């Protein structure tokens, strides 16, 4: 059984497939009807108006309707588009068991526990016939798919077939009056619309279900006597043909499969059984553990079944429908109807070659699964599930190409999968031993190879190579050298598709596609919600694939899109230019012509083939929001501009691509305040003061306009702004403008007119205008404010502008490939500034200077020194010129303008390049990307506590940048410092960041730590060693040898940290002599340098001797002498201790210490973990811990979580290469 979809719900009593859409209705015992999309696995809708269980449900074949019948005696007809019940049919007097629409007439048939069957007209909403005759509950009633018959099953142990021909004749309105008269008589005196044609008796208990064969005169029924019976009928009688026994409880539903010669039944014995309808034998049984089955549903057109049980339902298929095929050059070999066939793409002709063996066994899914072809030997390998996986080898005779009638004896063998790996060699997977057998065409084993991973399928991967599929990965295995060439972690892979040049491979799983190269280096992954079915590579390196519903494409960077919608699933075999060749589920070859413009366009953008892009823009009909969004997302807003007619979208794209001319044109069309404001912001960013001014004028934004004139040093326009403020009676605006101009007298005048005499007096007095101050003092009389004396006041005077006059100088850049097409729009944009003077602006003021508002002109002036000299005084004076009428201001010609370009888009920041190119945490931290650095450390070393690393992160970031001040009003510039920079290096190639930590510093720290340990400064030594452990994650080295040295250093330092922590702990324990001895003893088992080991042994010996543990002390003395100490006092003391112990061989206290049994010390609890005991490790410093510490923070390195998963230290680019 191939389960396609499963739901969990209340007991399912009724099921119905939609004939066209991938939908299924499930009616539940709880009274709810659910509408599911079984392809997407989503619940689309639920209908819950029935009171009590709903036992019957059915979709209409063509209308958006379905009918349901329940235990509330109601039949309801629903419209699923309107999401509501249209009407209710009342008439039954007991539970309704089944309901069904007629395939042609507007009829519904219903079966009920009131022992009747009713036929209703759902258009007139009336009951048109009642079929009586059963004398117990009627469990089911169904129309015949073609004839005027109804079959019903009842608990009275009979199946009845009813003829409803008279009803049809009655409802099809008669043509002439005589017939109509007869019709009226029948209506008056009661005529019989439906008569019992046959009563089928044979079941010993109540019958639960009966259904017609879709084409043959057969009926199948299932009953409480646990039997399934097949009945045949002709025009005059019906009789029992056979009985199928096997169910061990009531059979609840049974039907003929629509497309295969089989019967499917389910039962309350928790099983579904599949029977061969011709041989009348059981084929297969599918069981559930706890759920009884109640109902079966069959898709009217597809190979799908559904079964409802106690806790939901399943949608399933009995057999795979994908044809086995193999493409070789211009031809396709595939299996159809138990024949091997050959299809030639160039001529589109197909030929039957040879018949292949029918599977002898009696179960399902035994057809060919895969096919492998060797073109030189004309040999075909066909694999199937027969005998748990086997293959057949056929050699196709050259002369037999046209006839295909003689059965050839195939060479057979058992194996999980088999593929050709060379012209006359094929590989067979032997799952039991996990090895590959290489065989020749005589089916003799030539070679055996054990596989590197537990493999469940093999695929071709180039001559002599296999792609082995494991549960969670794929590997490429070289059969000659017996080595792994590539390895990639994946979800479970179902199909493998190689490109024509064998450089790229697509790995297809159920819901994803992984693209990799021939060494299995990952390129991109694509996820699909609908199942992926097949795929093939086209000549451009684009992967074209099919899902259940679409043909789609995948570009090399992982972008994907839809090419075409499919009605039925297809399997792509080959792509030739714009034609996709597919096989459908019936084994027919179907060439499909597609429009590849969209993906070729995107591919050209991706590969920077801008000449192609331009020609496609000119010649094709590419458009639509999706394309515009794509171009915007990929950083080509200027290309998107070509497709867009909508002014708002044009405006947004123009702003994004920095194209001020088009933005002005669009803003003029839209003419909304918000758009003018955004235009002003962008123009200000580009330093295009003329357009900023124009935008502020259009929105009458006086405050911003004044400030613009202040920073561009345009004092004349500022004084005009002050007059405008005066006309508008805007006192605050007037005062601001006077302040910007530095006009103190005007400010005093404004304050005086506004009645602020004290402020006016204070302003005059502080600016030293004594005569004005005296006049104001006279007006103020006694209220003259006293100004503070002895303070050094600074006057409010406007600053000198940095850059006077017009626009900022722009870089001279050649136009991009896409700019040529924009000139026509640019020309229109220029005219926009022409009528800026007519802006609705105020009384008689004409502020805007039309002619000089041309973006980019100043750069030309800057090229010429004299011109620059002449303009030094006023910058670019944007003032109205009093010109004679016949003199025109010279314009820059378009030709001279065309080499000037809008500001180039900002490049990618160096820090971003560092992050993209590196997997080393130190380099991410240096780039300032602390978040990804922490994620990398967490993944590589299991680090969870980043507090000790915070200062190091900051040091790395600050240390990899230097900072320059340009001038006072400009921001500080930060520059990245690169590792190994030289003058000869290319400026476009970015080296990795310079790092403040290096390996040699750690070696110096290590030596300092050794010295501190020797002198007994344990706290200082511990600080130094922990410092090393906290720096190593952020160190980068060049070579593999240095990587090994770093890893070695971690182990050395970890031993010292653990030892010193125990020694410091021992010194704290004054009143616990036993624990003191234990910690001193454990310290001697840390891996220390020899001098330090001697000191530790000396220390332990002394502590134990003083405590009276002479045997333990003598053990330390012996170990000390074995190190050949040079210090005389150590030798002397050791010997004395040994002699004392020999005289008195005893330990006064029992220690948790057995020096004969090898152990490691737990880094948290300081207890020994003896060999053979389970422990957990710190993923970073590899310290050992008892099991209870799992998940806790490592107490040795204070960074990682004990026992967490980690991929290992990554501290060099060499490791990645």
Short mmCIF file of C-alpha atoms in Angstrom, two decimals, residues 21 237 319 358 556 657 834 867 1132 1140 1180 1198:
data_model
loop_
_atom_site.label_atom_id
_atom_site.label_comp_id
_atom_site.label_asym_id
_atom_site.label_seq_id
_atom_site.Cartn_x
_atom_site.Cartn_y
_atom_site.Cartn_z
CA UNK A 21 -9.92 18.40 -7.90
CA UNK A 237 -31.59 -13.56 -13.88
CA UNK A 319 0.48 0.02 -7.11
CA UNK A 358 5.12 -11.46 -16.06
CA UNK A 556 21.70 27.11 -10.53
CA UNK A 657 17.95 52.46 -8.76
CA UNK A 834 11.27 73.72 -17.06
CA UNK A 867 35.85 78.05 -14.06
CA UNK A 1132 65.56 11.99 50.40
CA UNK A 1140 58.35 4.42 57.28
CA UNK A 1180 35.04 21.81 23.48
CA UNK A 1198 33.12 27.59 31.51
#
